[in-house]
Amino acid sequence: MDPANIEKIQLSIDFREQRSGIVEEIKKLAGQISIEIKALPTGDYWIGDKIIIERKTITDFLISIKTGRIFQQAYRMAQTGKNGLIILEGDQLKIESGAMSREAVQGALLHITVFLGIPVIRSRHIIETASLLIGLINQSGQMPLPRQKQILPKNPGMLIHKRQREKLFLLQNLPGIGAKKGMILLKSIGTIENIVNTSQADLMKIKGIGKKLSYTIFTILHEPF
């Protein structure tokens, strides 16, 4: 690692990340890094004006899929035109023992990585996360990064449509649903969280869903990984 490169690049950290312990780990591993703690408009870490990183623990990631928050955060990152990255931190066993199906998790990852172009990197713990951030800082000082395109318009009038799209992308990646059935669910129930908390019997009552699909939806959203 070249300290000269590290010194030239500012690492901005959202003030809420101070409790994670990662700031202290970064200082231990590379004290030369220039760190600024402040309120960031999106993401948890900014490397200069090039890269935005969102850090998620496994538990937080699963909750954010359920609520749809991860898609709001990912779309905001993509909208900046900067290069985005999500670091997924924690033990794989927490995903496998979580109350969310493999299909739901994979559907979320597919949308984030393929359709939004934001890679997701695994980290075992805060020490490894700190090491990843230092590696990013070092490499970003050595080579240019391609500027990502803004995938959504900034027109405030598109806000409702954008939020609908974020929710719809999660639902339509689940087996047997697709865009049409996903929109039926959103119009009937309203939010991802409400859909997760709706019983199979109530799902079956929604026109266009039926017995077989209601069973599929309920099973996918509630079976452990």
Short mmCIF file of C-alpha atoms in Angstrom, two decimals, residues 55-59 87-95 121-126 128-129:
data_model
loop_
_atom_site.label_atom_id
_atom_site.label_comp_id
_atom_site.label_asym_id
_atom_site.label_seq_id
_atom_site.Cartn_x
_atom_site.Cartn_y
_atom_site.Cartn_z
CA ARG A 55 -22.41 -0.64 4.80
CA LYS A 56 -25.06 -3.13 5.88
CA THR A 57 -24.93 -5.75 8.60
CA ILE A 58 -26.68 -8.99 7.63
CA THR A 59 -29.55 -8.26 10.02
CA ILE A 87 -20.55 -3.90 1.82
CA LEU A 88 -22.56 -6.70 3.42
CA GLU A 89 -21.03 -7.35 6.82
CA GLY A 90 -21.52 -10.30 9.14
CA ASP A 91 -21.86 -14.05 9.43
CA GLN A 92 -23.44 -15.97 6.54
CA LEU A 93 -25.28 -18.10 9.13
CA LYS A 94 -27.42 -15.09 10.03
CA ILE A 95 -28.82 -15.10 6.49
CA ILE A 121 -19.09 -7.33 -1.43
CA ARG A 122 -19.12 -9.57 1.64
CA SER A 123 -17.18 -8.74 4.80
CA ARG A 124 -16.89 -10.93 7.88
CA HIS A 125 -16.49 -8.16 10.46
CA ILE A 126 -15.58 -4.49 11.01
CA GLU A 128 -12.33 -6.63 7.24
CA THR A 129 -14.67 -3.77 6.31
#
